[in-house]
Amino acid sequence: MIRRYAKERLTPEVVLHYDETQEFPVQIMKELGEMGLMGVLVPETYGGSGFGYYEYVTTIVEVAKVCGGIGLSLAAHNSLCTGHILKYGSEEQKQKYLPKLATAEWIGAWGLTEPNTGSDAGNMKTVAIEDGDHYILNGSKNFITHGKSGDVAVVIARTGEARSRNNATAFIIEKGTPGFSAGKKENKLGMRASETTELIFQDCRVHKSQIMGEVGHGFKQALGVLDGGRVSIAALSVGIALGAYEASVRYSREREQFDQPIYKFQAIGNKLAEMRTRIEAASLLTYQAADRIMQKLPVNHYSAMAKYYASEVAVWAANECVQIHGGYGYIKDFPAEKFYRDAKLCTIGEGTSEIQKLVIARALQKGS
Protein backbone atom coordinates (compact mmCIF):
# COMPACT_ATOMS: atom_id res chain seq x y z
CA MET A 1 0.00 0.00 0.00
CA ILE A 2 2.77 2.42 0.95
CA ARG A 3 4.88 1.57 -2.09
CA ARG A 4 1.89 2.11 -4.37
CA TYR A 5 1.13 5.46 -2.74
CA ALA A 6 4.76 6.54 -2.98
CA LYS A 7 4.94 5.60 -6.66
CA GLU A 8 1.73 7.43 -7.53
CA ARG A 9 1.93 10.43 -5.22
CA LEU A 10 5.56 10.95 -4.14
CA THR A 11 6.96 11.29 -7.64
CA PRO A 12 10.47 12.70 -8.18
CA GLU A 13 8.89 16.01 -9.21
CA VAL A 14 6.83 16.25 -6.00
CA VAL A 15 9.78 15.28 -3.79
CA LEU A 16 12.03 17.82 -5.54
CA HIS A 17 9.40 20.56 -5.13
CA TYR A 18 9.19 20.16 -1.36
CA ASP A 19 12.95 19.84 -1.04
CA GLU A 20 13.59 22.99 -3.06
CA THR A 21 10.86 25.15 -1.49
CA GLN A 22 11.10 23.73 2.06
CA GLU A 23 7.30 23.88 2.11
CA PHE A 24 5.84 21.52 4.69
CA PRO A 25 3.57 19.08 2.78
CA VAL A 26 0.46 19.35 4.96
CA GLN A 27 -1.76 17.73 2.31
CA ILE A 28 0.51 14.70 2.08
CA MET A 29 0.41 14.37 5.87
CA LYS A 30 -3.39 14.44 5.68
CA GLU A 31 -3.37 11.75 2.99
CA LEU A 32 -1.06 9.58 5.11
CA GLY A 33 -3.51 10.12 7.95
CA GLU A 34 -6.39 8.88 5.80
CA MET A 35 -4.34 5.74 5.14
CA GLY A 36 -3.90 5.18 8.88
CA LEU A 37 -0.17 5.91 8.81
CA MET A 38 -0.22 8.88 11.21
CA GLY A 39 -1.47 6.69 14.03
CA VAL A 40 0.21 3.38 13.27
CA LEU A 41 0.65 2.42 16.93
CA VAL A 42 -2.55 4.03 18.23
CA PRO A 43 -5.27 1.49 19.17
CA GLU A 44 -8.39 1.43 17.02
CA THR A 45 -10.45 2.60 20.01
CA TYR A 46 -8.70 5.97 19.67
CA GLY A 47 -9.00 6.12 15.89
CA GLY A 48 -5.62 4.60 15.09
CA SER A 49 -4.52 1.59 13.04
CA GLY A 50 -3.74 -0.58 16.07
CA PHE A 51 -0.56 -2.00 14.54
CA GLY A 52 2.67 -2.87 16.29
CA TYR A 53 6.29 -1.86 15.92
CA TYR A 54 6.98 -4.28 13.03
CA GLU A 55 4.43 -2.47 10.88
CA TYR A 56 5.62 0.89 12.18
CA VAL A 57 9.23 0.21 11.16
CA THR A 58 8.05 -0.98 7.75
CA THR A 59 6.00 2.20 7.29
CA ILE A 60 8.93 4.51 8.04
CA VAL A 61 11.35 2.49 5.89
CA GLU A 62 9.09 2.53 2.83
CA VAL A 63 8.40 6.27 2.99
CA ALA A 64 12.04 7.18 3.72
CA LYS A 65 13.18 5.21 0.65
CA VAL A 66 11.44 7.90 -1.40
CA CYS A 67 11.81 11.02 0.77
CA GLY A 68 13.72 11.27 4.03
CA GLY A 69 12.03 14.55 4.95
CA ILE A 70 8.50 13.16 4.71
CA GLY A 71 9.69 10.02 6.49
CA LEU A 72 11.09 12.16 9.30
CA SER A 73 7.82 14.05 9.76
CA LEU A 74 5.89 10.79 9.74
CA ALA A 75 8.24 9.36 12.39
CA ALA A 76 8.21 12.46 14.60
CA HIS A 77 4.42 12.72 14.55
CA ASN A 78 3.94 9.04 15.40
CA SER A 79 6.67 8.43 17.95
CA LEU A 80 7.09 11.75 19.73
CA CYS A 81 3.91 13.79 20.20
CA THR A 82 1.39 11.01 19.57
CA GLY A 83 3.61 8.39 21.21
CA HIS A 84 4.09 10.48 24.36
CA ILE A 85 0.34 10.97 24.85
CA LEU A 86 -0.33 7.29 24.10
CA LYS A 87 2.29 6.15 26.61
CA TYR A 88 1.83 8.66 29.44
CA GLY A 89 -1.44 10.55 28.89
CA SER A 90 -4.50 10.16 31.09
CA GLU A 91 -7.57 8.48 29.63
CA GLU A 92 -9.21 11.86 29.22
CA GLN A 93 -6.15 13.22 27.38
CA LYS A 94 -6.00 10.16 25.13
CA GLN A 95 -9.69 10.48 24.26
CA LYS A 96 -9.25 14.17 23.48
CA TYR A 97 -6.07 14.16 21.41
CA LEU A 98 -5.31 10.73 19.94
CA PRO A 99 -8.26 10.55 17.50
CA LYS A 100 -7.25 13.89 16.00
CA LEU A 101 -3.56 12.99 15.83
CA ALA A 102 -4.07 9.46 14.50
CA THR A 103 -6.05 10.75 11.51
CA ALA A 104 -3.80 13.81 10.93
CA GLU A 105 -6.73 16.13 11.58
CA TRP A 106 -4.12 17.63 13.88
CA ILE A 107 -0.36 17.57 13.36
CA GLY A 108 1.75 16.99 16.47
CA ALA A 109 5.01 18.53 17.70
CA TRP A 110 7.29 17.60 20.62
CA GLY A 111 9.55 20.02 22.46
CA LEU A 112 12.58 18.98 24.51
CA THR A 113 15.68 20.49 22.87
CA GLU A 114 16.67 24.08 23.63
CA PRO A 115 19.29 26.43 22.11
CA ASN A 116 21.78 25.70 24.89
CA THR A 117 20.64 22.25 26.01
CA GLY A 118 20.58 19.38 23.55
CA SER A 119 21.60 16.17 25.25
CA ASP A 120 22.04 18.16 28.51
CA ALA A 121 18.27 18.36 28.97
CA GLY A 122 18.49 18.38 32.78
CA ASN A 123 19.72 21.96 32.56
CA MET A 124 16.88 23.28 30.40
CA LYS A 125 16.03 26.97 30.62
CA THR A 126 12.32 26.79 29.74
CA VAL A 127 10.69 27.14 33.16
CA ALA A 128 7.12 26.49 34.33
CA ILE A 129 6.07 28.29 37.54
CA GLU A 130 2.99 27.15 39.45
CA ASP A 131 0.23 29.78 39.68
CA GLY A 132 -2.98 28.46 41.24
CA ASP A 133 -4.64 26.05 38.81
CA HIS A 134 -2.14 26.92 36.09
CA TYR A 135 1.54 26.90 35.27
CA ILE A 136 3.18 29.88 33.57
CA LEU A 137 5.81 28.92 30.98
CA ASN A 138 8.66 31.11 29.80
CA GLY A 139 11.52 30.14 27.52
CA SER A 140 12.07 28.61 24.09
CA LYS A 141 12.66 25.30 22.34
CA ASN A 142 14.49 24.82 19.06
CA PHE A 143 14.89 22.25 16.31
CA ILE A 144 11.23 21.34 16.78
CA THR A 145 9.64 19.29 14.01
CA HIS A 146 6.26 20.82 13.02
CA GLY A 147 6.84 23.74 15.42
CA LYS A 148 4.92 26.11 13.14
CA SER A 149 2.36 23.85 11.45
CA GLY A 150 1.65 21.66 14.48
CA ASP A 151 -1.78 21.95 16.08
CA VAL A 152 -0.66 20.61 19.45
CA ALA A 153 2.71 20.15 21.13
CA VAL A 154 3.98 18.09 24.03
CA VAL A 155 6.50 20.31 25.78
CA ILE A 156 8.94 19.43 28.57
CA ALA A 157 9.56 22.37 30.92
CA ARG A 158 11.58 22.65 34.10
CA THR A 159 9.47 22.77 37.27
CA GLY A 160 12.36 22.28 39.73
CA GLU A 161 15.91 23.44 40.26
CA ALA A 162 18.40 22.95 37.42
CA ARG A 163 20.16 19.56 37.55
CA SER A 164 18.00 18.38 40.47
CA ARG A 165 16.15 15.08 40.32
CA ASN A 166 12.62 15.02 38.91
CA ASN A 167 12.88 18.64 37.82
CA ALA A 168 10.83 18.63 34.59
CA THR A 169 7.17 18.18 33.67
CA ALA A 170 5.38 17.36 30.41
CA PHE A 171 2.60 19.69 29.22
CA ILE A 172 0.17 19.34 26.31
CA ILE A 173 -0.19 22.78 24.73
CA GLU A 174 -2.58 23.58 21.89
CA LYS A 175 -1.85 26.01 19.08
CA GLY A 176 -3.46 29.35 19.81
CA THR A 177 -2.81 29.25 23.54
CA PRO A 178 -1.87 32.85 24.54
CA GLY A 179 1.86 33.24 24.95
CA PHE A 180 2.65 30.19 22.78
CA SER A 181 4.08 30.86 19.32
CA ALA A 182 6.44 29.56 16.66
CA GLY A 183 9.72 31.33 16.01
CA LYS A 184 12.39 31.04 13.35
CA LYS A 185 12.07 28.33 10.72
CA GLU A 186 15.45 26.72 10.09
CA ASN A 187 17.03 26.70 6.62
CA LYS A 188 18.43 23.19 6.54
CA LEU A 189 20.99 21.10 4.65
CA GLY A 190 18.62 18.14 4.26
CA MET A 191 15.23 16.80 5.37
CA ARG A 192 13.94 20.05 3.91
CA ALA A 193 10.34 18.88 3.48
CA SER A 194 10.16 18.39 7.25
CA GLU A 195 9.50 21.68 9.02
CA THR A 196 11.88 22.63 11.84
CA THR A 197 11.27 25.76 13.93
CA GLU A 198 11.56 27.35 17.35
CA LEU A 199 8.78 27.28 19.94
CA ILE A 200 8.51 30.39 22.11
CA PHE A 201 6.77 30.76 25.47
CA GLN A 202 6.05 34.21 26.88
CA ASP A 203 3.98 34.08 30.07
CA CYS A 204 2.10 31.12 28.55
CA ARG A 205 -0.59 29.99 30.99
CA VAL A 206 -1.29 26.25 30.86
CA HIS A 207 -3.95 24.62 33.02
CA LYS A 208 -2.90 21.78 35.29
CA SER A 209 -5.28 19.47 33.40
CA GLN A 210 -2.73 19.65 30.54
CA ILE A 211 0.02 18.04 32.61
CA MET A 212 0.88 14.46 31.63
CA GLY A 213 1.54 12.11 34.51
CA GLU A 214 3.05 13.49 37.69
CA VAL A 215 4.73 16.84 38.12
CA GLY A 216 8.49 16.31 37.92
CA HIS A 217 8.34 13.15 35.81
CA GLY A 218 8.64 14.85 32.42
CA PHE A 219 12.27 13.98 31.80
CA LYS A 220 11.74 10.34 32.78
CA GLN A 221 8.84 10.25 30.34
CA ALA A 222 10.99 11.84 27.62
CA LEU A 223 13.63 9.13 28.04
CA GLY A 224 10.93 6.48 27.64
CA VAL A 225 9.61 8.20 24.53
CA LEU A 226 13.13 8.43 23.09
CA ASP A 227 13.64 4.67 23.48
CA GLY A 228 10.94 4.25 20.85
CA GLY A 229 12.10 7.35 18.98
CA ARG A 230 15.51 5.79 18.41
CA VAL A 231 13.79 2.89 16.66
CA SER A 232 12.04 5.46 14.47
CA ILE A 233 15.32 7.06 13.46
CA ALA A 234 16.89 3.64 12.89
CA ALA A 235 14.00 2.81 10.55
CA LEU A 236 14.37 6.20 8.85
CA SER A 237 18.08 5.46 8.38
CA VAL A 238 17.40 2.02 6.92
CA GLY A 239 14.91 3.55 4.51
CA ILE A 240 17.32 6.23 3.29
CA ALA A 241 20.10 3.64 2.94
CA LEU A 242 17.81 1.33 0.97
CA GLY A 243 16.74 4.20 -1.27
CA ALA A 244 20.40 5.01 -1.94
CA TYR A 245 21.18 1.35 -2.63
CA GLU A 246 18.26 0.88 -5.02
CA ALA A 247 19.17 4.09 -6.88
CA SER A 248 22.74 2.81 -7.15
CA VAL A 249 21.60 -0.52 -8.58
CA ARG A 250 19.39 1.19 -11.16
CA TYR A 251 22.09 3.58 -12.24
CA SER A 252 24.80 0.90 -12.41
CA ARG A 253 22.63 -1.12 -14.78
CA GLU A 254 21.87 1.87 -17.01
CA ARG A 255 25.28 3.53 -17.07
CA GLU A 256 27.73 2.02 -19.55
CA GLN A 257 31.47 2.52 -19.77
CA PHE A 258 33.86 0.62 -22.01
CA ASP A 259 30.85 -1.02 -23.72
CA GLN A 260 29.31 -2.60 -20.61
CA PRO A 261 27.12 -1.62 -17.64
CA ILE A 262 29.27 -0.40 -14.77
CA TYR A 263 27.85 -2.94 -12.31
CA LYS A 264 29.96 -5.54 -14.12
CA PHE A 265 33.12 -3.85 -12.91
CA GLN A 266 34.40 -5.37 -9.70
CA ALA A 267 34.86 -1.99 -8.00
CA ILE A 268 31.15 -1.18 -8.40
CA GLY A 269 30.00 -4.71 -7.64
CA ASN A 270 31.95 -4.67 -4.39
CA LYS A 271 30.35 -1.38 -3.38
CA LEU A 272 26.86 -2.76 -4.01
CA ALA A 273 27.65 -5.98 -2.13
CA GLU A 274 28.90 -4.11 0.92
CA MET A 275 26.00 -1.64 0.82
CA ARG A 276 23.44 -4.43 0.83
CA THR A 277 25.22 -6.37 3.58
CA ARG A 278 25.48 -3.40 5.94
CA ILE A 279 21.88 -2.39 5.26
CA GLU A 280 20.67 -5.91 6.08
CA ALA A 281 22.61 -5.77 9.37
CA ALA A 282 21.11 -2.36 10.19
CA SER A 283 17.64 -3.64 9.35
CA LEU A 284 18.04 -6.68 11.61
CA LEU A 285 19.20 -4.50 14.52
CA THR A 286 16.18 -2.26 13.97
CA TYR A 287 13.69 -5.12 13.89
CA GLN A 288 15.36 -6.66 16.93
CA ALA A 289 14.70 -3.46 18.90
CA ALA A 290 11.12 -3.40 17.58
CA ASP A 291 10.69 -7.02 18.63
CA ARG A 292 11.86 -6.25 22.17
CA ILE A 293 9.31 -3.45 22.42
CA MET A 294 6.58 -5.81 21.26
CA GLN A 295 7.64 -8.36 23.87
CA LYS A 296 7.78 -5.63 26.54
CA LEU A 297 11.46 -6.35 27.18
CA PRO A 298 14.03 -3.65 28.10
CA VAL A 299 14.98 -1.90 24.88
CA ASN A 300 17.19 1.03 25.97
CA HIS A 301 20.59 0.03 24.60
CA TYR A 302 19.12 -2.18 21.87
CA SER A 303 17.37 0.84 20.36
CA ALA A 304 20.59 2.84 20.84
CA MET A 305 22.60 0.21 18.95
CA ALA A 306 20.05 0.15 16.14
CA LYS A 307 19.94 3.93 15.88
CA TYR A 308 23.71 4.33 16.07
CA TYR A 309 24.59 1.66 13.53
CA ALA A 310 21.74 2.31 11.08
CA SER A 311 22.33 6.05 11.00
CA GLU A 312 26.05 5.64 10.33
CA VAL A 313 25.27 3.09 7.61
CA ALA A 314 22.82 5.54 6.02
CA VAL A 315 25.51 8.25 5.79
CA TRP A 316 28.04 5.79 4.40
CA ALA A 317 25.59 4.25 1.89
CA ALA A 318 24.49 7.69 0.68
CA ASN A 319 28.13 8.62 0.14
CA GLU A 320 28.70 5.44 -1.88
CA CYS A 321 25.57 6.21 -3.88
CA VAL A 322 26.98 9.59 -4.90
CA GLN A 323 30.31 7.96 -5.77
CA ILE A 324 28.67 5.32 -7.96
CA HIS A 325 26.74 8.05 -9.81
CA GLY A 326 29.92 10.04 -10.35
CA GLY A 327 29.22 13.55 -11.62
CA TYR A 328 25.51 12.79 -11.87
CA GLY A 329 25.49 12.09 -8.14
CA TYR A 330 26.24 15.75 -7.55
CA ILE A 331 23.28 17.19 -9.44
CA LYS A 332 19.58 17.29 -8.60
CA ASP A 333 18.45 15.40 -11.70
CA PHE A 334 19.29 12.22 -9.77
CA PRO A 335 18.27 11.29 -6.21
CA ALA A 336 21.78 10.54 -4.93
CA GLU A 337 22.59 14.04 -3.68
CA LYS A 338 19.34 14.24 -1.69
CA PHE A 339 20.00 10.93 0.05
CA TYR A 340 23.45 12.32 0.86
CA ARG A 341 22.01 15.49 2.43
CA ASP A 342 19.13 13.79 4.23
CA ALA A 343 21.16 10.99 5.78
CA LYS A 344 23.36 13.14 8.02
CA LEU A 345 20.50 14.23 10.27
CA CYS A 346 20.01 10.61 11.34
CA THR A 347 23.36 10.66 13.18
CA ILE A 348 22.27 13.78 15.10
CA GLY A 349 18.51 13.83 15.78
CA GLU A 350 17.08 12.12 18.88
CA GLY A 351 20.57 11.69 20.30
CA THR A 352 23.88 11.93 18.44
CA SER A 353 25.97 8.89 17.60
CA GLU A 354 28.23 9.86 20.50
CA ILE A 355 25.30 9.82 22.93
CA GLN A 356 24.15 6.45 21.59
CA LYS A 357 27.60 4.99 22.29
CA LEU A 358 27.43 6.45 25.80
CA VAL A 359 24.04 4.78 26.37
CA ILE A 360 25.36 1.46 25.05
CA ALA A 361 28.56 1.63 27.11
CA ARG A 362 26.67 2.39 30.34
CA ALA A 363 24.36 -0.56 29.74
CA LEU A 364 27.33 -2.86 29.14
CA GLN A 365 28.96 -1.68 32.35
CA LYS A 366 25.79 -2.66 34.21
CA GLY A 367 26.00 -6.11 32.67
CA SER A 368 23.00 -5.69 30.34
JSON list of C-alpha atoms in Angstrom, two decimals, residues 5 24-50 73-74 77-78 81-83 85 94-108 151-152:
[
{"chain": "A", "resi": 5, "resn": "TYR", "atom": "CA", "xyz": [1.13, 5.46, -2.74]},
{"chain": "A", "resi": 24, "resn": "PHE", "atom": "CA", "xyz": [5.84, 21.52, 4.69]},
{"chain": "A", "resi": 25, "resn": "PRO", "atom": "CA", "xyz": [3.57, 19.08, 2.78]},
{"chain": "A", "resi": 26, "resn": "VAL", "atom": "CA", "xyz": [0.46, 19.35, 4.96]},
{"chain": "A", "resi": 27, "resn": "GLN", "atom": "CA", "xyz": [-1.76, 17.73, 2.31]},
{"chain": "A", "resi": 28, "resn": "ILE", "atom": "CA", "xyz": [0.51, 14.70, 2.08]},
{"chain": "A", "resi": 29, "resn": "MET", "atom": "CA", "xyz": [0.41, 14.37, 5.87]},
{"chain": "A", "resi": 30, "resn": "LYS", "atom": "CA", "xyz": [-3.39, 14.44, 5.68]},
{"chain": "A", "resi": 31, "resn": "GLU", "atom": "CA", "xyz": [-3.37, 11.75, 2.99]},
{"chain": "A", "resi": 32, "resn": "LEU", "atom": "CA", "xyz": [-1.06, 9.58, 5.11]},
{"chain": "A", "resi": 33, "resn": "GLY", "atom": "CA", "xyz": [-3.51, 10.12, 7.95]},
{"chain": "A", "resi": 34, "resn": "GLU", "atom": "CA", "xyz": [-6.39, 8.88, 5.80]},
{"chain": "A", "resi": 35, "resn": "MET", "atom": "CA", "xyz": [-4.34, 5.74, 5.14]},
{"chain": "A", "resi": 36, "resn": "GLY", "atom": "CA", "xyz": [-3.90, 5.18, 8.88]},
{"chain": "A", "resi": 37, "resn": "LEU", "atom": "CA", "xyz": [-0.17, 5.91, 8.81]},
{"chain": "A", "resi": 38, "resn": "MET", "atom": "CA", "xyz": [-0.22, 8.88, 11.21]},
{"chain": "A", "resi": 39, "resn": "GLY", "atom": "CA", "xyz": [-1.47, 6.69, 14.03]},
{"chain": "A", "resi": 40, "resn": "VAL", "atom": "CA", "xyz": [0.21, 3.38, 13.27]},
{"chain": "A", "resi": 41, "resn": "LEU", "atom": "CA", "xyz": [0.65, 2.42, 16.93]},
{"chain": "A", "resi": 42, "resn": "VAL", "atom": "CA", "xyz": [-2.55, 4.03, 18.23]},
{"chain": "A", "resi": 43, "resn": "PRO", "atom": "CA", "xyz": [-5.27, 1.49, 19.17]},
{"chain": "A", "resi": 44, "resn": "GLU", "atom": "CA", "xyz": [-8.39, 1.43, 17.02]},
{"chain": "A", "resi": 45, "resn": "THR", "atom": "CA", "xyz": [-10.45, 2.60, 20.01]},
{"chain": "A", "resi": 46, "resn": "TYR", "atom": "CA", "xyz": [-8.70, 5.97, 19.67]},
{"chain": "A", "resi": 47, "resn": "GLY", "atom": "CA", "xyz": [-9.00, 6.12, 15.89]},
{"chain": "A", "resi": 48, "resn": "GLY", "atom": "CA", "xyz": [-5.62, 4.60, 15.09]},
{"chain": "A", "resi": 49, "resn": "SER", "atom": "CA", "xyz": [-4.52, 1.59, 13.04]},
{"chain": "A", "resi": 50, "resn": "GLY", "atom": "CA", "xyz": [-3.74, -0.58, 16.07]},
{"chain": "A", "resi": 73, "resn": "SER", "atom": "CA", "xyz": [7.82, 14.05, 9.76]},
{"chain": "A", "resi": 74, "resn": "LEU", "atom": "CA", "xyz": [5.89, 10.79, 9.74]},
{"chain": "A", "resi": 77, "resn": "HIS", "atom": "CA", "xyz": [4.42, 12.72, 14.55]},
{"chain": "A", "resi": 78, "resn": "ASN", "atom": "CA", "xyz": [3.94, 9.04, 15.40]},
{"chain": "A", "resi": 81, "resn": "CYS", "atom": "CA", "xyz": [3.91, 13.79, 20.20]},
{"chain": "A", "resi": 82, "resn": "THR", "atom": "CA", "xyz": [1.39, 11.01, 19.57]},
{"chain": "A", "resi": 83, "resn": "GLY", "atom": "CA", "xyz": [3.61, 8.39, 21.21]},
{"chain": "A", "resi": 85, "resn": "ILE", "atom": "CA", "xyz": [0.34, 10.97, 24.85]},
{"chain": "A", "resi": 94, "resn": "LYS", "atom": "CA", "xyz": [-6.00, 10.16, 25.13]},
{"chain": "A", "resi": 95, "resn": "GLN", "atom": "CA", "xyz": [-9.69, 10.48, 24.26]},
{"chain": "A", "resi": 96, "resn": "LYS", "atom": "CA", "xyz": [-9.25, 14.17, 23.48]},
{"chain": "A", "resi": 97, "resn": "TYR", "atom": "CA", "xyz": [-6.07, 14.16, 21.41]},
{"chain": "A", "resi": 98, "resn": "LEU", "atom": "CA", "xyz": [-5.31, 10.73, 19.94]},
{"chain": "A", "resi": 99, "resn": "PRO", "atom": "CA", "xyz": [-8.26, 10.55, 17.50]},
{"chain": "A", "resi": 100, "resn": "LYS", "atom": "CA", "xyz": [-7.25, 13.89, 16.00]},
{"chain": "A", "resi": 101, "resn": "LEU", "atom": "CA", "xyz": [-3.56, 12.99, 15.83]},
{"chain": "A", "resi": 102, "resn": "ALA", "atom": "CA", "xyz": [-4.07, 9.46, 14.50]},
{"chain": "A", "resi": 103, "resn": "THR", "atom": "CA", "xyz": [-6.05, 10.75, 11.51]},
{"chain": "A", "resi": 104, "resn": "ALA", "atom": "CA", "xyz": [-3.80, 13.81, 10.93]},
{"chain": "A", "resi": 105, "resn": "GLU", "atom": "CA", "xyz": [-6.73, 16.13, 11.58]},
{"chain": "A", "resi": 106, "resn": "TRP", "atom": "CA", "xyz": [-4.12, 17.63, 13.88]},
{"chain": "A", "resi": 107, "resn": "ILE", "atom": "CA", "xyz": [-0.36, 17.57, 13.36]},
{"chain": "A", "resi": 108, "resn": "GLY", "atom": "CA", "xyz": [1.75, 16.99, 16.47]},
{"chain": "A", "resi": 151, "resn": "ASP", "atom": "CA", "xyz": [-1.78, 21.95, 16.08]},
{"chain": "A", "resi": 152, "resn": "VAL", "atom": "CA", "xyz": [-0.66, 20.61, 19.45]}
]
